[in-house]
Amino acid sequence: MIEILKETARYLVCVKPIGIAAQGTQQEAMPQLLSAQLGCGIFPVHRLDQTVGGVMVYAKTAQEAARLTQAMGQGQMQKTYLAVLTGCPAERAGTLEDLLFHDRAKNKTYVVRRQRGGVKQARLHYEILAEQDGLSLARIQLETGRTHQIRVHMQSIGHPLLGDPLYSRCGRCTCALWSYRLSFPDGKGEAAFEAQPPARFPWTVFF
């Protein structure tokens, strides 16, 4: 059963388990699992890597999907993540801004130095919350939602996410990234939702 944080006639907020695709038509993807569990149509609004879990919102109507997509495009949907990094950045808080290129054939994103076809501006803010055993816990807020953005941004400063199969050689766990908080306008103000990461390594180092 998928954990549901809130369900209305227009949308639902849930906790996506690690290892399940956020989108797609396969039977084991989130839209089909939610549809079978709740008995209604499900419309994806935003992405989350399959290796990453945490808070997501799905629309229950096409109209609501369009509204939420518009809100996201206007920067009204705020996404906050927790990540466990290898080592600790010298600057314990900062803003990372780079040009990113996603190679679809390799399913990998790269930091590049000049603008060209397929290159997109990416920006995020991070803050180190704790440091323990050669690892650090970071809170990250996205301004843009590029493919693998957090993963490649942190790798680019020499502190990749623990367990990241594409951008790190530290394979002690699955990718240590969690969608911790999500907020968006719901017509009555701002709706905000949070979910703690699972009680297993490496999160148990800090929680």
Coordinates of N, CA, C and O in Angstrom, one line a residue, residues 10-156:
R10 N -9.5 16.6 -6.1 CA -8.7 17.1 -7.2 C -7.2 16.5 -7.3 O -6.7 16.3 -8.3
Y11 N -6.7 16.2 -6.1 CA -5.3 15.7 -6.1 C -5.1 14.8 -4.9 O -5.9 14.7 -4.0
L12 N -3.9 14.2 -4.9 CA -3.5 13.4 -3.7 C -2.0 13.6 -3.5 O -1.3 13.8 -4.5
V13 N -1.6 13.5 -2.3 CA -0.2 13.6 -1.9 C 0.2 12.3 -1.2 O -0.5 11.8 -0.3
C14 N 1.3 11.7 -1.7 CA 1.7 10.4 -1.2 C 3.2 10.3 -0.9 O 3.9 11.3 -1.3
V15 N 3.6 9.2 -0.4 CA 5.0 9.0 -0.2 C 5.4 7.9 -1.2 O 5.0 6.7 -1.0
K16 N 6.2 8.2 -2.2 CA 6.7 7.2 -3.1 C 7.7 6.4 -2.5 O 8.7 6.9 -2.0
P17 N 7.6 5.0 -2.6 CA 8.6 4.1 -2.1 C 9.8 4.2 -3.0 O 9.7 4.4 -4.2
I18 N 11.0 3.9 -2.4 CA 12.2 3.8 -3.2 C 12.1 2.6 -4.1 O 11.6 1.5 -3.7
G19 N 12.5 2.8 -5.4 CA 12.6 1.6 -6.3 C 11.4 1.5 -7.2 O 11.3 0.7 -8.1
I20 N 10.4 2.4 -7.1 CA 9.2 2.4 -7.9 C 9.2 3.6 -8.8 O 9.5 4.7 -8.4
A21 N 8.9 3.4 -10.1 CA 8.9 4.4 -11.1 C 7.8 5.4 -10.8 O 6.7 5.1 -10.5
A22 N 8.1 6.7 -10.8 CA 7.2 7.8 -10.5 C 6.2 8.0 -11.7 O 5.0 8.4 -11.4
Q23 N 6.6 7.6 -12.9 CA 5.7 7.8 -14.1 C 5.8 6.5 -14.9 O 6.6 5.6 -14.6
G24 N 5.0 6.4 -16.0 CA 5.1 5.3 -16.8 C 3.8 4.5 -16.9 O 2.9 4.7 -16.1
T25 N 3.7 3.6 -17.9 CA 2.5 2.8 -18.1 C 2.6 1.4 -17.6 O 1.6 0.7 -17.6
Q26 N 3.8 1.0 -17.1 CA 3.9 -0.3 -16.6 C 3.0 -0.5 -15.3 O 2.8 0.4 -14.6
Q27 N 2.6 -1.7 -15.1 CA 1.7 -2.0 -14.0 C 2.3 -1.7 -12.6 O 1.5 -1.3 -11.7
E28 N 3.6 -1.8 -12.5 CA 4.2 -1.5 -11.2 C 4.6 -0.1 -11.0 O 5.3 0.3 -10.0
A29 N 4.3 0.8 -11.9 CA 4.6 2.3 -11.8 C 3.6 2.9 -10.9 O 2.5 2.5 -10.6
M30 N 4.0 4.1 -10.3 CA 3.1 4.8 -9.3 C 1.7 5.1 -9.8 O 0.7 4.9 -9.1
P31 N 1.5 5.6 -11.1 CA 0.1 5.9 -11.5 C -0.8 4.7 -11.4 O -1.9 4.8 -11.0
Q32 N -0.3 3.5 -11.9 CA -1.1 2.3 -11.9 C -1.3 1.8 -10.5 O -2.4 1.3 -10.2
L33 N -0.3 1.9 -9.7 CA -0.5 1.4 -8.3 C -1.5 2.3 -7.5 O -2.3 1.7 -6.8
L34 N -1.4 3.6 -7.7 CA -2.3 4.5 -7.0 C -3.7 4.3 -7.6 O -4.7 4.4 -6.8
S35 N -3.9 4.2 -8.9 CA -5.2 4.0 -9.5 C -5.9 2.7 -9.0 O -7.1 2.7 -8.6
A36 N -5.1 1.7 -8.9 CA -5.6 0.4 -8.3 C -6.0 0.5 -6.9 O -7.0 0.0 -6.4
Q37 N -5.2 1.3 -6.1 CA -5.4 1.4 -4.7 C -6.6 2.3 -4.4 O -7.4 2.0 -3.4
L38 N -6.8 3.4 -5.2 CA -7.8 4.4 -4.8 C -9.0 4.3 -5.7 O -10.0 5.0 -5.5
G39 N -8.9 3.6 -6.9 CA -10.1 3.5 -7.7 C -10.4 4.7 -8.5 O -11.6 5.0 -8.7
C40 N -9.4 5.4 -9.0 CA -9.6 6.7 -9.7 C -8.5 6.9 -10.7 O -7.5 6.2 -10.7
G41 N -8.7 7.8 -11.6 CA -7.6 8.2 -12.6 C -6.5 8.9 -11.9 O -6.8 9.7 -10.9
I42 N -5.3 8.7 -12.4 CA -4.1 9.4 -11.8 C -3.3 10.1 -12.9 O -3.0 9.4 -13.9
F43 N -3.0 11.3 -12.7 CA -2.2 12.1 -13.6 C -0.9 12.6 -13.0 O -1.0 13.4 -12.1
P44 N 0.2 12.1 -13.5 CA 1.5 12.6 -13.0 C 1.7 14.1 -13.2 O 1.2 14.7 -14.2
V45 N 2.4 14.8 -12.3 CA 2.6 16.2 -12.4 C 4.1 16.5 -12.4 O 4.5 17.4 -13.1
H46 N 4.9 15.8 -11.6 CA 6.3 16.0 -11.6 C 7.0 14.7 -11.5 O 6.4 13.7 -11.3
R47 N 8.4 14.8 -11.6 CA 9.2 13.5 -11.6 C 9.9 13.3 -10.3 O 10.1 14.3 -9.5
L48 N 10.3 12.1 -10.1 CA 11.2 11.7 -9.0 C 11.9 10.5 -9.5 O 11.3 9.5 -9.9
D49 N 13.2 10.5 -9.4 CA 14.0 9.3 -9.9 C 13.5 8.0 -9.2 O 13.1 8.0 -8.1
Q50 N 13.6 6.9 -9.9 CA 13.1 5.7 -9.4 C 13.9 5.3 -8.2 O 13.3 4.6 -7.3
T51 N 15.2 5.6 -8.1 CA 16.0 5.3 -6.9 C 15.7 6.2 -5.7 O 16.3 6.0 -4.6
V52 N 14.8 7.2 -5.9 CA 14.6 8.2 -4.8 C 13.1 8.0 -4.3 O 12.2 7.8 -5.1
G53 N 12.9 8.1 -3.0 CA 11.6 8.1 -2.5 C 11.2 9.4 -1.8 O 12.0 10.3 -1.7
G54 N 10.0 9.5 -1.4 CA 9.5 10.7 -0.7 C 8.2 11.3 -1.2 O 7.5 10.6 -1.9
V55 N 8.0 12.5 -0.8 CA 6.7 13.2 -1.0 C 6.5 13.5 -2.5 O 7.4 14.1 -3.1
M56 N 5.3 13.2 -3.0 CA 4.9 13.5 -4.4 C 3.5 13.9 -4.4 O 2.7 13.5 -3.5
V57 N 3.1 14.7 -5.4 CA 1.7 15.0 -5.6 C 1.3 14.5 -7.0 O 2.0 14.6 -7.9
Y58 N 0.1 13.9 -7.0 CA -0.5 13.5 -8.3 C -1.9 14.1 -8.4 O -2.6 14.3 -7.4
A59 N -2.3 14.5 -9.7 CA -3.6 15.0 -9.9 C -4.6 13.8 -10.1 O -4.2 12.8 -10.6
K60 N -5.9 14.1 -9.8 CA -6.9 13.1 -10.1 C -7.8 13.5 -11.3 O -8.7 12.7 -11.7
T61 N -7.5 14.7 -11.9 CA -8.2 15.1 -13.1 C -7.2 15.8 -14.0 O -6.2 16.3 -13.5
A62 N -7.5 15.8 -15.3 CA -6.6 16.5 -16.2 C -6.5 18.0 -16.0 O -5.5 18.6 -16.1
Q63 N -7.7 18.6 -15.5 CA -7.7 20.0 -15.2 C -6.7 20.3 -14.0 O -6.0 21.3 -14.1
E64 N -6.8 19.5 -13.0 CA -5.9 19.7 -11.9 C -4.4 19.5 -12.2 O -3.5 20.2 -11.8
A65 N -4.2 18.5 -13.1 CA -2.8 18.3 -13.6 C -2.3 19.5 -14.3 O -1.1 19.9 -14.1
A66 N -3.1 20.2 -15.1 CA -2.7 21.4 -15.8 C -2.5 22.5 -14.8 O -1.5 23.3 -15.0
R67 N -3.3 22.6 -13.8 CA -3.1 23.7 -12.8 C -1.8 23.5 -12.0 O -1.1 24.5 -11.8
L68 N -1.6 22.3 -11.6 CA -0.4 22.0 -10.8 C 0.9 22.2 -11.7 O 1.9 22.7 -11.2
T69 N 0.8 21.8 -12.9 CA 1.9 21.9 -13.8 C 2.2 23.4 -14.1 O 3.4 23.8 -14.1
Q70 N 1.2 24.2 -14.2 CA 1.4 25.7 -14.3 C 2.0 26.3 -13.1 O 2.9 27.1 -13.2
A71 N 1.5 25.8 -11.9 CA 2.1 26.3 -10.7 C 3.5 26.0 -10.6 O 4.4 26.8 -10.1
M72 N 3.9 24.8 -11.0 CA 5.3 24.4 -10.9 C 6.1 25.2 -11.9 O 7.2 25.7 -11.6
G73 N 5.6 25.5 -13.1 CA 6.3 26.3 -14.1 C 6.5 27.8 -13.6 O 7.5 28.4 -14.0
Q74 N 5.6 28.2 -12.7 CA 5.7 29.6 -12.2 C 6.5 29.7 -10.9 O 6.5 30.7 -10.3
G75 N 7.1 28.5 -10.5 CA 7.9 28.5 -9.3 C 7.1 28.5 -8.0 O 7.6 28.8 -6.9
Q76 N 5.8 28.1 -8.1 CA 5.0 28.1 -6.9 C 5.0 26.8 -6.2 O 4.4 26.6 -5.1
M77 N 5.6 25.8 -6.8 CA 5.7 24.5 -6.2 C 7.1 24.4 -5.6 O 8.1 24.4 -6.4
Q78 N 7.2 24.3 -4.3 CA 8.5 24.2 -3.7 C 8.9 22.8 -3.3 O 8.1 22.1 -2.6
K79 N 10.1 22.4 -3.6 CA 10.5 21.0 -3.3 C 11.8 21.1 -2.5 O 12.8 21.7 -2.9
T80 N 11.8 20.4 -1.4 CA 12.9 20.3 -0.5 C 13.3 18.9 -0.3 O 12.5 18.0 0.0
Y81 N 14.6 18.6 -0.4 CA 15.2 17.3 -0.3 C 16.2 17.2 0.9 O 16.8 18.1 1.3
L82 N 16.3 15.9 1.3 CA 17.4 15.6 2.2 C 18.4 14.7 1.5 O 17.9 13.8 0.7
A83 N 19.7 14.9 1.7 CA 20.7 14.1 1.0 C 21.8 13.8 1.9 O 22.2 14.6 2.8
V84 N 22.3 12.6 1.8 CA 23.6 12.2 2.6 C 24.7 12.3 1.6 O 24.7 11.6 0.6
L85 N 25.7 13.1 1.9 CA 26.8 13.4 1.0 C 28.1 12.7 1.6 O 28.2 12.5 2.8
T86 N 28.9 12.3 0.7 CA 30.2 11.8 1.1 C 31.1 13.0 1.4 O 31.3 13.9 0.6
G87 N 31.6 13.0 2.6 CA 32.4 14.1 3.1 C 31.5 15.3 3.4 O 30.3 15.2 3.5
C88 N 32.1 16.5 3.6 CA 31.3 17.7 3.9 C 31.9 18.9 3.1 O 33.1 19.1 3.2
P89 N 31.1 19.6 2.4 CA 31.6 20.8 1.7 C 32.2 21.8 2.7 O 31.8 21.9 3.8
A90 N 33.2 22.5 2.2 CA 33.9 23.5 3.0 C 32.9 24.6 3.4 O 32.9 25.2 4.5
E91 N 32.0 25.0 2.4 CA 31.0 26.0 2.7 C 29.7 25.2 3.1 O 29.2 24.4 2.4
R92 N 29.3 25.4 4.4 CA 28.2 24.6 4.9 C 26.8 25.1 4.4 O 25.8 24.4 4.7
A93 N 26.8 26.2 3.7 CA 25.6 26.6 3.0 C 26.0 27.4 1.8 O 27.0 28.0 1.7
G94 N 25.1 27.2 0.7 CA 25.5 27.9 -0.5 C 24.5 27.7 -1.6 O 23.5 27.0 -1.4
T95 N 24.7 28.3 -2.7 CA 23.9 28.2 -3.9 C 24.8 27.6 -5.0 O 25.9 28.1 -5.2
L96 N 24.3 26.6 -5.7 CA 25.0 26.0 -6.9 C 24.2 26.4 -8.1 O 23.0 26.1 -8.2
E97 N 24.9 26.9 -9.1 CA 24.3 27.3 -10.3 C 25.2 26.9 -11.5 O 26.4 27.3 -11.5
D98 N 24.7 26.1 -12.4 CA 25.5 25.5 -13.5 C 24.7 25.3 -14.7 O 23.4 25.4 -14.7
L99 N 25.4 25.2 -15.8 CA 24.7 24.7 -17.0 C 24.8 23.2 -17.1 O 25.9 22.6 -16.9
L100 N 23.7 22.5 -17.3 CA 23.6 21.1 -17.3 C 23.2 20.6 -18.7 O 22.3 21.1 -19.3
F101 N 23.8 19.5 -19.1 CA 23.4 18.8 -20.3 C 23.1 17.3 -20.0 O 23.9 16.6 -19.4
H102 N 21.9 16.9 -20.4 CA 21.5 15.5 -20.1 C 21.6 14.7 -21.4 O 21.0 15.0 -22.4
D103 N 22.5 13.7 -21.3 CA 22.7 12.7 -22.4 C 21.7 11.6 -22.3 O 21.8 10.8 -21.4
R104 N 20.7 11.6 -23.1 CA 19.6 10.7 -23.1 C 20.1 9.2 -23.3 O 19.6 8.3 -22.7
A105 N 21.1 9.1 -24.3 CA 21.6 7.8 -24.6 C 22.2 7.1 -23.4 O 22.1 5.9 -23.2
K106 N 23.0 7.9 -22.6 CA 23.6 7.4 -21.4 C 22.8 7.6 -20.1 O 23.2 7.1 -19.1
N107 N 21.7 8.3 -20.2 CA 20.9 8.7 -19.1 C 21.8 9.2 -18.0 O 21.7 8.9 -16.8
K108 N 22.6 10.2 -18.4 CA 23.5 10.9 -17.4 C 23.6 12.3 -17.7 O 23.5 12.8 -18.9
T109 N 23.7 13.1 -16.7 CA 23.8 14.6 -16.8 C 25.2 15.1 -16.5 O 25.9 14.6 -15.6
Y110 N 25.6 16.1 -17.2 CA 26.9 16.7 -17.1 C 26.9 18.2 -16.9 O 26.0 18.9 -17.5
V111 N 27.8 18.7 -16.1 CA 28.0 20.1 -16.0 C 28.9 20.5 -17.2 O 29.9 20.0 -17.5
V112 N 28.4 21.6 -17.9 CA 29.1 22.1 -19.1 C 29.4 23.6 -18.9 O 28.8 24.2 -18.1
R113 N 30.3 24.1 -19.7 CA 30.7 25.5 -19.5 C 30.1 26.5 -20.5 O 30.2 27.7 -20.2
R114 N 29.5 26.0 -21.6 CA 28.9 26.9 -22.5 C 27.6 26.5 -23.0 O 27.2 25.3 -23.0
Q115 N 26.8 27.5 -23.4 CA 25.4 27.2 -23.8 C 25.4 26.5 -25.2 O 26.2 27.0 -26.1
R116 N 24.6 25.5 -25.4 CA 24.4 24.9 -26.7 C 23.1 24.1 -26.7 O 22.4 24.2 -25.7
G117 N 22.8 23.5 -27.8 CA 21.5 22.7 -27.8 C 21.4 21.7 -26.7 O 22.3 20.9 -26.5
G118 N 20.3 21.7 -26.0 CA 20.0 20.8 -25.0 C 20.6 21.2 -23.6 O 20.3 20.5 -22.6
V119 N 21.3 22.3 -23.5 CA 21.9 22.7 -22.2 C 20.9 23.6 -21.5 O 20.3 24.5 -22.1
K120 N 20.7 23.4 -20.2 CA 19.8 24.2 -19.4 C 20.4 24.7 -18.2 O 21.3 24.0 -17.6
Q121 N 20.0 25.9 -17.8 CA 20.5 26.5 -16.5 C 19.9 25.8 -15.4 O 18.7 25.4 -15.4
A122 N 20.6 25.5 -14.3 CA 20.2 24.8 -13.1 C 20.7 25.5 -11.9 O 21.8 26.0 -11.8
R123 N 19.8 25.6 -10.9 CA 20.1 26.3 -9.7 C 19.5 25.6 -8.5 O 18.3 25.2 -8.5
L124 N 20.2 25.5 -7.4 CA 19.7 25.0 -6.1 C 20.4 25.7 -4.9 O 21.5 26.3 -5.1
H125 N 19.8 25.5 -3.8 CA 20.4 26.0 -2.5 C 20.6 24.8 -1.6 O 19.7 23.9 -1.5
Y126 N 21.7 24.8 -0.9 CA 21.9 23.7 0.1 C 22.4 24.2 1.4 O 22.9 25.3 1.6
E127 N 22.1 23.4 2.5 CA 22.6 23.7 3.8 C 22.9 22.4 4.5 O 22.2 21.5 4.5
I128 N 24.1 22.4 5.1 CA 24.6 21.2 5.8 C 24.0 21.2 7.2 O 24.2 22.2 8.0
L129 N 23.2 20.2 7.6 CA 22.5 20.1 8.8 C 23.3 19.4 9.9 O 23.2 19.7 11.1
A130 N 24.1 18.4 9.5 CA 24.9 17.6 10.5 C 26.0 16.9 9.7 O 26.0 16.8 8.5
E131 N 27.0 16.5 10.5 CA 28.2 15.8 10.0 C 28.6 14.6 10.9 O 28.6 14.8 12.1
Q132 N 28.8 13.4 10.4 CA 29.0 12.3 11.2 C 29.7 11.2 10.4 O 29.3 10.9 9.3
D133 N 30.8 10.6 10.9 CA 31.4 9.4 10.3 C 31.8 9.6 8.8 O 31.6 8.7 8.0
G134 N 32.3 10.8 8.5 CA 32.7 11.1 7.1 C 31.6 11.3 6.2 O 31.8 11.4 5.0
L135 N 30.4 11.5 6.7 CA 29.2 11.8 5.9 C 28.6 13.1 6.4 O 28.9 13.6 7.5
S136 N 27.8 13.7 5.5 CA 27.1 15.0 6.0 C 25.7 14.9 5.5 O 25.4 14.3 4.4
L137 N 24.8 15.5 6.3 CA 23.4 15.5 5.9 C 23.0 16.9 5.4 O 23.3 17.9 6.1
A138 N 22.5 17.0 4.2 CA 22.2 18.3 3.5 C 20.8 18.4 3.3 O 20.1 17.5 2.9
R139 N 20.3 19.6 3.5 CA 18.9 20.0 3.1 C 19.1 20.8 1.8 O 19.8 21.8 1.8
I140 N 18.3 20.4 0.8 CA 18.5 21.0 -0.5 C 17.2 21.5 -1.1 O 16.2 20.8 -1.1
Q141 N 17.1 22.7 -1.5 CA 15.9 23.3 -2.1 C 16.2 23.6 -3.6 O 17.1 24.3 -3.9
L142 N 15.4 23.1 -4.5 CA 15.5 23.3 -5.9 C 14.9 24.6 -6.4 O 13.8 24.9 -5.9
E143 N 15.5 25.3 -7.3 CA 14.9 26.4 -8.0 C 14.5 25.9 -9.4 O 13.5 26.4 -10.0
T144 N 15.2 24.9 -9.9 CA 14.9 24.3 -11.2 C 14.8 22.8 -11.0 O 15.4 22.3 -10.0
G145 N 14.2 22.1 -11.9 CA 14.0 20.7 -11.8 C 14.6 19.9 -12.9 O 13.9 19.2 -13.7
R146 N 15.9 20.0 -13.1 CA 16.6 19.3 -14.2 C 16.8 17.8 -13.8 O 16.9 17.5 -12.7
T147 N 17.0 17.0 -14.9 CA 17.2 15.6 -14.7 C 18.5 15.4 -13.9 O 19.5 15.9 -14.3
H148 N 18.4 14.6 -12.8 CA 19.5 14.3 -11.9 C 20.2 15.5 -11.4 O 21.4 15.5 -11.0
Q149 N 19.5 16.6 -11.2 CA 20.2 17.9 -10.9 C 20.9 17.9 -9.6 O 22.1 18.2 -9.5
I150 N 20.3 17.4 -8.5 CA 20.9 17.4 -7.2 C 22.1 16.5 -7.3 O 23.2 16.8 -6.8
R151 N 22.0 15.3 -7.9 CA 23.0 14.3 -7.9 C 24.3 14.8 -8.6 O 25.4 14.7 -8.1
V152 N 24.1 15.5 -9.8 CA 25.3 16.0 -10.5 C 25.8 17.2 -9.9 O 27.0 17.5 -9.9
H153 N 25.0 18.1 -9.4 CA 25.5 19.3 -8.7 C 26.4 19.0 -7.5 O 27.5 19.5 -7.4
M154 N 26.0 18.0 -6.7 CA 26.8 17.7 -5.5 C 28.1 16.9 -6.0 O 29.2 17.1 -5.4
Q155 N 28.0 16.1 -7.0 CA 29.2 15.4 -7.5 C 30.2 16.5 -8.1 O 31.4 16.3 -7.9
S156 N 29.6 17.5 -8.7 CA 30.5 18.5 -9.3 C 31.4 19.3 -8.3 O 32.4 19.8 -8.6

